[in-house]
Short mmCIF file of C-alpha atoms in Angstrom, two decimals:
data_model
loop_
_atom_site.label_atom_id
_atom_site.label_comp_id
_atom_site.label_asym_id
_atom_site.label_seq_id
_atom_site.Cartn_x
_atom_site.Cartn_y
_atom_site.Cartn_z
CA UNK H 28 1.07 89.53 -17.96
CA UNK H 29 2.43 91.11 -14.91
CA UNK H 30 6.05 92.30 -14.69
CA UNK H 31 6.57 89.31 -12.43
CA UNK H 32 5.33 86.86 -15.17
CA UNK H 33 7.60 88.59 -17.62
CA UNK H 34 10.53 88.12 -15.46
CA UNK H 35 9.80 84.40 -14.95
CA UNK H 36 9.36 83.88 -18.67
CA UNK H 37 12.41 85.78 -19.63
CA UNK H 38 14.44 83.83 -17.16
CA UNK H 39 13.06 80.48 -18.49
CA UNK H 40 13.78 81.49 -22.16
CA UNK H 41 17.31 82.51 -21.26
CA UNK H 42 18.04 79.34 -19.32
CA UNK H 43 16.75 77.03 -22.06
CA UNK H 44 18.79 78.82 -24.63
CA UNK H 45 21.91 78.75 -22.42
CA UNK H 46 21.50 75.05 -21.88
CA UNK H 47 20.76 74.41 -25.68
CA UNK H 48 17.40 72.90 -24.86
CA UNK H 49 14.75 73.06 -27.61
CA UNK H 50 11.51 74.50 -26.30
CA UNK H 51 8.22 75.64 -27.86
CA UNK H 52 6.60 78.98 -26.87
CA UNK H 53 2.85 79.38 -27.05
CA UNK H 54 1.38 82.92 -26.98
CA UNK H 55 -2.31 83.84 -26.88
CA UNK H 56 -2.58 86.27 -29.67
CA UNK H 57 -6.27 86.82 -29.78
CA UNK H 58 -9.45 85.92 -27.83
CA UNK H 59 -13.13 86.36 -28.45
CA UNK H 60 -15.75 85.88 -25.77
CA UNK H 61 -14.91 84.62 -22.27
CA UNK H 62 -11.61 82.81 -21.95
CA UNK H 63 -9.49 81.84 -18.99
CA UNK H 64 -6.59 83.86 -20.11
CA UNK H 65 -6.40 86.86 -22.21
CA UNK H 66 -4.32 87.98 -25.15
CA UNK H 67 -0.64 88.08 -24.23
CA UNK H 68 -0.73 84.93 -21.93
CA UNK H 69 2.27 82.82 -22.49
CA UNK H 70 3.49 79.20 -21.94
CA UNK H 71 6.88 77.80 -22.48
CA UNK H 72 6.84 74.13 -23.13
CA UNK H 73 10.25 72.80 -22.12
CA UNK H 74 10.40 69.04 -22.52
CA UNK H 75 13.18 68.87 -19.89
CA UNK H 76 11.75 71.29 -17.31
CA UNK H 77 7.97 71.04 -17.88
CA UNK H 78 5.68 74.04 -18.27
CA UNK H 79 6.46 77.66 -17.37
CA UNK H 80 3.29 79.92 -17.37
CA UNK H 81 -0.16 78.86 -18.57
CA UNK H 82 -2.51 79.58 -21.33
CA UNK H 83 -5.56 78.68 -19.18
CA UNK H 84 -5.28 75.06 -18.05
CA UNK H 85 -7.82 72.29 -18.90
CA UNK H 86 -8.50 70.84 -22.32
CA UNK H 87 -7.64 73.94 -24.10
CA UNK H 88 -4.18 73.99 -22.68
CA UNK H 89 -3.83 70.23 -23.48
CA UNK H 90 -4.49 71.00 -27.21
CA UNK H 91 -1.76 73.68 -27.08
CA UNK H 92 0.79 71.29 -25.40
CA UNK H 93 0.04 68.78 -28.23
CA UNK H 94 0.63 71.48 -30.79
CA UNK H 95 3.87 72.46 -29.03
CA UNK H 96 5.13 68.90 -29.40
CA UNK H 97 4.38 68.84 -33.13
CA UNK H 98 6.13 72.21 -33.53
CA UNK H 99 9.13 70.89 -31.50
CA UNK H 100 9.36 67.96 -33.97
CA UNK H 101 8.84 69.92 -37.22
CA UNK H 102 10.21 73.29 -36.33
CA UNK H 103 7.30 74.87 -38.24
CA UNK H 104 5.16 77.36 -36.18
CA UNK H 105 1.43 76.75 -35.87
CA UNK H 106 -1.57 78.81 -35.17
CA UNK H 107 -3.95 76.87 -32.95
CA UNK H 108 -7.56 77.84 -32.44
CA UNK H 109 -8.83 76.65 -29.09
CA UNK H 110 -12.56 76.61 -28.95
CA UNK H 111 -14.15 76.69 -25.55
CA UNK H 112 -17.68 77.32 -26.63
CA UNK H 113 -18.76 73.81 -27.75
CA UNK H 114 -19.56 72.37 -24.34
CA UNK H 115 -21.64 75.18 -22.71
CA UNK H 116 -24.17 72.63 -21.34
CA UNK H 117 -21.58 70.21 -19.97
CA UNK H 118 -19.81 70.44 -16.59
CA UNK H 119 -16.45 70.40 -18.28
CA UNK H 120 -13.94 72.79 -16.82
CA UNK H 121 -13.48 74.19 -20.32
CA UNK H 122 -16.87 75.83 -20.31
CA UNK H 123 -15.86 79.46 -20.79
CA UNK H 124 -17.76 80.42 -23.87
CA UNK H 125 -14.87 81.82 -25.80
CA UNK H 126 -12.32 81.13 -28.57
CA UNK H 127 -8.47 81.62 -28.14
CA UNK H 128 -5.95 82.00 -30.96
CA UNK H 129 -2.55 80.60 -29.98
CA UNK H 130 0.60 81.00 -31.83
CA UNK H 131 3.06 78.18 -31.12
CA UNK H 132 6.64 78.46 -32.26
CA UNK H 133 9.94 76.67 -31.75
CA UNK H 134 12.43 78.65 -29.71
CA UNK H 135 15.86 78.43 -31.41
CA UNK H 136 18.55 76.89 -29.31
CA UNK H 137 22.03 78.11 -28.79
CA UNK H 138 23.51 81.57 -28.89
CA UNK H 139 22.85 82.07 -32.50
CA UNK H 140 20.45 84.68 -34.04
CA UNK H 141 20.19 88.31 -33.95
CA UNK H 142 21.44 90.15 -30.78
CA UNK H 143 19.79 93.38 -30.45
CA UNK H 144 21.18 96.35 -32.25
CA UNK H 145 20.47 98.77 -35.00
CA UNK H 146 19.01 97.13 -38.10
CA UNK D 22 18.52 89.10 -38.44
CA UNK D 23 15.56 88.05 -36.47
CA UNK D 24 15.48 88.76 -32.76
CA UNK D 25 15.63 85.58 -30.52
CA UNK D 26 12.42 85.17 -28.28
CA UNK D 27 14.70 85.45 -25.24
CA UNK D 28 16.32 88.71 -26.46
CA UNK D 29 12.86 90.14 -27.21
CA UNK D 30 11.56 89.24 -23.85
CA UNK D 31 14.60 90.82 -22.18
CA UNK D 32 14.28 94.09 -24.17
CA UNK D 33 10.75 94.50 -22.85
CA UNK D 34 11.66 93.72 -19.24
CA UNK D 35 14.78 95.98 -19.25
CA UNK D 36 12.99 98.76 -20.76
CA UNK D 37 10.09 98.61 -18.42
CA UNK D 38 12.37 98.55 -15.43
CA UNK D 39 14.36 101.57 -16.72
CA UNK D 40 11.14 103.55 -16.93
CA UNK D 41 10.67 103.28 -20.66
CA UNK D 42 8.23 101.78 -23.17
CA UNK D 43 8.99 99.17 -25.75
CA UNK D 44 7.05 97.02 -28.21
CA UNK D 45 7.84 93.77 -30.12
CA UNK D 46 6.07 92.57 -33.24
CA UNK D 47 6.06 88.85 -34.09
CA UNK D 48 5.11 87.69 -37.59
CA UNK D 49 2.31 85.28 -37.03
CA UNK D 50 0.14 85.46 -40.06
CA UNK D 51 0.45 82.58 -42.47
CA UNK D 52 2.01 80.54 -39.59
CA UNK D 53 3.78 78.00 -41.75
CA UNK D 54 5.76 80.50 -43.81
CA UNK D 55 9.60 80.56 -43.25
CA UNK D 56 9.29 84.10 -41.74
CA UNK D 57 6.77 83.22 -39.11
CA UNK D 58 8.07 83.84 -35.64
CA UNK D 59 10.50 86.52 -36.75
CA UNK D 60 10.62 89.50 -34.38
CA UNK D 61 11.15 93.13 -34.61
CA UNK D 62 11.30 95.45 -31.64
CA UNK D 63 11.20 99.12 -30.98
CA UNK D 64 12.31 100.76 -27.71
CA UNK D 65 11.19 104.28 -27.07
CA UNK D 66 13.45 107.13 -26.18
CA UNK D 67 13.79 107.87 -22.47
CA UNK D 68 16.08 109.91 -20.50
CA UNK D 69 19.56 108.52 -21.08
CA UNK D 70 18.57 106.25 -24.07
CA UNK D 71 17.51 107.01 -27.53
CA UNK D 72 14.76 105.30 -29.46
CA UNK D 73 16.08 102.19 -31.26
CA UNK D 74 14.91 99.25 -33.39
CA UNK D 75 16.13 95.77 -32.98
CA UNK D 76 15.90 92.61 -35.14
CA UNK D 77 14.44 92.40 -38.70
CA UNK D 78 11.70 90.63 -40.54
CA UNK D 79 14.04 90.10 -43.40
CA UNK D 80 12.51 92.77 -45.66
CA UNK D 81 13.12 96.48 -45.60
CA UNK D 82 9.53 97.24 -46.43
CA UNK D 83 8.15 95.15 -43.65
CA UNK D 84 10.69 96.60 -41.23
CA UNK D 85 9.69 100.11 -41.97
CA UNK D 86 6.05 99.37 -41.77
CA UNK D 87 6.63 97.59 -38.38
CA UNK D 88 8.59 100.55 -37.10
CA UNK D 89 5.83 102.92 -37.98
CA UNK D 90 3.30 100.65 -36.31
CA UNK D 91 5.19 100.16 -33.13
CA UNK D 92 6.13 103.86 -32.78
CA UNK D 93 2.51 104.73 -33.11
CA UNK D 94 1.33 102.15 -30.54
CA UNK D 95 3.98 103.16 -28.06
CA UNK D 96 3.34 106.93 -28.41
CA UNK D 97 -0.26 106.59 -27.79
CA UNK D 98 -1.02 105.94 -24.11
CA UNK D 99 -4.08 103.92 -25.27
CA UNK D 100 -2.26 102.09 -28.00
CA UNK D 101 -2.80 98.39 -27.63
CA UNK D 102 -0.86 95.23 -28.61
CA UNK D 103 -2.57 92.28 -29.93
CA UNK D 104 -3.00 91.42 -33.67
CA UNK D 105 -2.25 94.10 -36.17
CA UNK D 106 -1.76 93.92 -40.02
CA UNK D 107 1.22 95.30 -41.80
CA UNK D 108 0.73 96.49 -45.31
CA UNK D 109 3.65 96.78 -47.83
CA UNK D 110 2.58 97.64 -51.30
CA UNK D 111 -0.06 95.02 -52.36
CA UNK D 112 0.71 92.69 -49.65
CA UNK D 113 -0.28 92.52 -46.05
CA UNK D 114 0.66 90.25 -43.17
CA UNK D 115 -0.33 89.66 -39.70
CA UNK D 116 1.79 90.50 -36.67
CA UNK D 117 1.24 90.10 -32.94
CA UNK D 118 2.39 93.02 -30.93
CA UNK D 119 3.41 93.04 -27.26
CA UNK D 120 3.78 96.43 -25.60
CA UNK D 121 5.30 97.12 -22.22
CA UNK D 122 4.96 100.41 -20.43
CA UNK D 123 7.06 101.54 -17.51
CA UNK D 124 6.65 99.51 -14.28
CA UNK D 125 4.26 101.26 -11.97
CA UNK D 126 5.60 102.38 -8.57
CA UNK D 127 3.66 102.18 -5.22
CA UNK D 128 5.14 104.50 -2.59
CA UNK D 129 3.79 103.57 0.77
CA UNK D 130 4.45 106.41 3.30
CA UNK D 131 4.24 105.14 6.89
CA UNK D 132 5.37 101.56 7.82
CA UNK D 133 2.64 100.64 10.20
CA UNK D 134 0.31 97.76 10.48
CA UNK D 135 -1.70 98.76 7.32
CA UNK D 136 1.37 99.30 5.27
CA UNK D 137 2.49 95.63 5.67
CA UNK D 138 -0.33 93.93 3.91
CA UNK D 139 -0.54 96.78 1.29
CA UNK D 140 3.10 96.06 0.43
CA UNK D 141 2.28 92.40 -0.14
CA UNK D 142 -0.67 93.05 -2.32
CA UNK D 143 1.22 95.75 -4.23
CA UNK D 144 4.06 93.31 -5.08
CA UNK D 145 1.53 90.76 -6.04
CA UNK D 146 -0.09 93.25 -8.48
CA UNK D 147 3.30 93.93 -10.00
CA UNK D 148 4.03 97.32 -8.50
CA UNK D 149 7.64 98.28 -7.53
CA UNK D 150 6.96 98.88 -3.89
CA UNK D 151 8.82 101.46 -1.76
CA UNK D 152 8.01 101.81 1.93
CA UNK D 153 9.07 105.10 3.53
CA UNK D 154 9.18 105.91 7.27
CA UNK D 155 11.13 108.15 9.50
CA UNK D 156 11.36 105.43 12.27
CA UNK D 157 14.23 102.92 11.62
CA UNK D 158 12.44 100.18 13.60
CA UNK D 159 9.45 100.23 11.31
CA UNK D 160 10.64 100.22 7.58
CA UNK D 161 12.51 96.92 8.06
CA UNK D 162 13.20 93.88 5.92
CA UNK D 163 11.64 91.60 8.50
CA UNK D 164 8.30 93.64 8.34
CA UNK D 165 8.34 94.18 4.60
CA UNK D 166 9.98 91.07 3.03
CA UNK D 167 8.67 91.71 -0.47
CA UNK D 168 9.05 95.52 -0.70
CA UNK D 169 11.55 96.55 -3.43
CA UNK D 170 12.87 99.47 -1.42
CA UNK D 171 12.90 100.53 2.19
CA UNK D 172 13.70 104.19 2.82
CA UNK D 173 14.42 106.11 5.91
CA UNK D 174 12.86 109.51 5.39
CA UNK D 175 12.62 112.83 7.20
CA UNK D 176 9.19 114.44 7.04
CA UNK D 177 10.79 117.81 6.59
CA UNK D 178 11.40 116.55 3.03
CA UNK D 179 9.80 113.11 2.75
CA UNK D 180 10.46 112.37 -0.97
CA UNK D 181 14.04 113.55 -1.03
CA UNK D 182 15.29 110.10 -1.81
CA UNK D 183 12.31 108.91 -3.76
CA UNK D 184 11.81 110.71 -6.97
CA UNK D 185 8.06 110.91 -7.90
CA UNK D 186 6.67 110.91 -11.43
CA UNK D 187 3.48 110.15 -13.34
CA UNK D 188 3.82 106.50 -12.66
CA UNK D 189 4.10 106.99 -8.89
CA UNK D 190 1.12 105.74 -6.85
CA UNK D 191 1.47 107.36 -3.50
CA UNK D 192 -0.36 105.92 -0.44
CA UNK D 193 -0.27 107.73 2.78
CA UNK D 194 -0.79 105.62 5.87
CA UNK D 195 1.21 107.71 8.33
CA UNK D 196 0.56 107.97 12.06
CA UNK D 197 -0.52 111.57 11.96
CA UNK D 198 -2.03 114.17 9.77
CA UNK D 199 0.92 116.56 10.04
CA UNK D 200 2.90 113.82 8.16
CA UNK D 201 0.04 113.47 5.58
CA UNK D 202 0.12 117.29 5.19
CA UNK D 203 3.97 117.39 4.53
CA UNK D 204 3.60 114.82 1.87
CA UNK D 205 0.49 116.17 0.17
CA UNK D 206 1.73 119.72 -0.06
CA UNK D 207 4.70 118.46 -2.03
CA UNK D 208 2.80 115.92 -4.10
CA UNK D 209 0.07 118.34 -5.10
CA UNK D 210 2.59 120.96 -6.29
CA UNK D 211 4.37 118.53 -8.56
CA UNK D 212 4.20 118.86 -12.39
CA UNK D 213 3.32 116.54 -13.78
CA UNK D 214 1.32 115.31 -10.98
CA UNK D 215 1.90 111.78 -9.58
CA UNK D 216 -0.44 109.13 -10.99
CA UNK D 217 -2.34 108.61 -7.83
CA UNK D 218 -2.51 109.95 -4.33
CA UNK D 219 -4.38 108.01 -1.67
CA UNK D 220 -4.63 108.80 2.03
CA UNK D 221 -6.07 106.81 4.81
CA UNK D 222 -7.99 108.46 7.56
CA UNK D 223 -11.29 109.13 9.18
CA UNK D 224 -13.58 111.93 7.67
CA UNK D 225 -12.35 114.14 10.52
CA UNK D 226 -8.74 113.59 9.93
CA UNK D 227 -9.03 114.05 6.14
CA UNK D 228 -10.98 117.26 6.78
CA UNK D 229 -8.36 118.62 9.17
CA UNK D 230 -5.73 117.93 6.58
CA UNK D 231 -7.58 119.65 3.81
CA UNK D 232 -8.27 122.71 5.97
CA UNK D 233 -4.49 123.00 6.47
CA UNK D 234 -3.80 122.59 2.77
CA UNK D 235 -6.30 125.24 1.88
CA UNK D 236 -4.80 127.61 4.47
CA UNK D 237 -1.37 127.11 2.85
CA UNK D 238 -2.77 128.25 -0.50
CA UNK D 239 -3.44 124.96 -2.24
CA UNK D 240 -6.17 125.34 -4.90
CA UNK D 241 -9.54 123.76 -3.96
CA UNK D 242 -9.66 121.83 -7.21
CA UNK D 243 -6.42 120.07 -6.35
CA UNK D 244 -8.11 118.37 -3.37
CA UNK D 245 -10.07 116.27 -5.91
CA UNK D 246 -6.93 114.47 -6.86
CA UNK D 247 -6.63 113.02 -3.47
CA UNK D 248 -8.37 109.63 -2.83
CA UNK D 249 -9.26 110.02 0.84
CA UNK D 250 -10.33 108.18 2.72
CA UNK D 251 -8.56 105.76 0.53
CA UNK D 252 -10.15 102.41 -0.79
CA UNK D 253 -13.36 101.02 -2.06
CA UNK D 254 -16.30 100.64 0.27
CA UNK D 255 -16.30 96.84 0.81
CA UNK D 256 -16.66 97.03 4.64
CA UNK D 257 -12.97 96.48 5.29
CA UNK D 258 -12.03 96.40 9.00
CA UNK D 259 -8.69 94.46 9.48
CA UNK D 260 -5.39 95.70 7.93
CA UNK D 261 -5.60 92.96 5.51
CA UNK D 262 -9.11 93.82 4.39
CA UNK D 263 -8.13 97.41 4.16
CA UNK D 264 -5.25 96.37 1.86
CA UNK D 265 -7.61 94.68 -0.44
CA UNK D 266 -9.93 97.68 -0.42
CA UNK D 267 -6.96 100.01 -1.28
CA UNK D 268 -5.63 97.46 -3.88
CA UNK D 269 -9.07 97.29 -5.48
CA UNK D 270 -9.07 101.11 -5.81
CA UNK D 271 -5.60 101.12 -7.35
CA UNK D 272 -6.57 98.57 -9.92
CA UNK D 273 -9.72 100.50 -10.71
CA UNK D 274 -7.74 103.75 -11.09
CA UNK D 275 -5.26 102.17 -13.47
CA UNK D 276 -7.68 99.95 -15.50
CA UNK D 277 -10.74 102.18 -15.35
CA UNK D 278 -13.66 100.29 -13.74
CA UNK D 279 -16.83 101.22 -11.91
CA UNK D 280 -16.12 99.73 -8.50
CA UNK D 281 -19.48 98.12 -8.70
CA UNK D 282 -20.23 94.39 -8.15
CA UNK D 283 -20.13 92.64 -11.55
CA UNK D 284 -23.34 90.95 -10.60
CA UNK D 285 -25.01 94.25 -10.83
CA UNK D 286 -23.18 95.48 -13.84
CA UNK D 287 -23.88 92.20 -15.87
CA UNK D 288 -27.37 91.30 -14.35
CA UNK D 289 -27.27 87.83 -15.90
CA UNK D 290 -30.32 86.53 -13.94
CA UNK D 291 -32.44 89.63 -14.58
CA UNK D 292 -31.39 89.87 -18.28
CA UNK D 293 -31.86 86.33 -19.35
CA UNK D 294 -34.32 85.03 -16.84
CA UNK D 295 -36.68 87.78 -16.01
CA UNK D 296 -39.17 87.15 -13.32
CA UNK D 297 -42.59 86.46 -14.70
CA UNK D 298 -44.80 89.50 -14.06
CA UNK D 299 -48.19 87.70 -13.85
CA UNK D 300 -47.58 86.11 -10.43
#
């Protein structure tokens, strides 16, 4: 993530919280082999505003968006393994040859929760 | 209390902009547990601010282990984020760590026709771009719409208003080698040295500048710090192409690459489909 990406994501998270909108945040926490985005890539699924950022597009991202909707409904985080190795001989855009681990969590709404400060 | 993802993201951004380093750990192991998604952050000491921890995993043991982990990652220039495990007594759990180092600076000296595309590409790469020139008509907002800072400088003391440090990447694209000289003599005497010094110019102009530096008592070994002529050899001719060549060298300098074509590094055809030798 570049600093620019960080600023965009921070802004989006801040706005969603201020507006009290429930969102899901997907973070690529690990990759093996060749994947479209690397560890650290982020995507915010904001049902009212759409997507901010990307975890690589294509079928893999569609799986993550599905998980995001499950997480939004349940409030329970999920760890999604996106496998992009299966279709090596097809012409699918998902032919990258790698596996991504994505952590998907609900972003709490409202002003609640811990402000920064000494613990 | 756990740290809200927005607060965690903000801590990282604010710290990087202030020239500091910070790291956030998110509990991701055993994703369905109640603690998953909790965040703990560490911001390193920097001039004007002490090191601090933020948020909690809800267990003193875990917080202590996380603080030790994050301090270690931040203190080590090669410390990496990603998945790590935290062990407390018999138990261990998985955290995902994000690290942010200070924002890199690109200081472009000389606001001419090469500086313009370099400023664009520099912003695109996430550098905080400063453009410096002594001519008020050149370092203008119209010519450099995405530069973070435009500075009118005097070449008697070119970096007076632009403090340099290890994260400064200096690019000299001035209109004459006496200006390059004034910048280099200062940059080379800095401790710690700036992260990168590049200078555009023909072989002849670079050589003339070096002669002057050596005459002034600059140690020969210091000349090796200067990337001149600047850029990777991609046959660049236009200012835009030169900007790409310079940017490629900057990325290589920061990330550590070979500068070779990946085709030749990976040799996929030769490695997996060797030509038959019996024809």
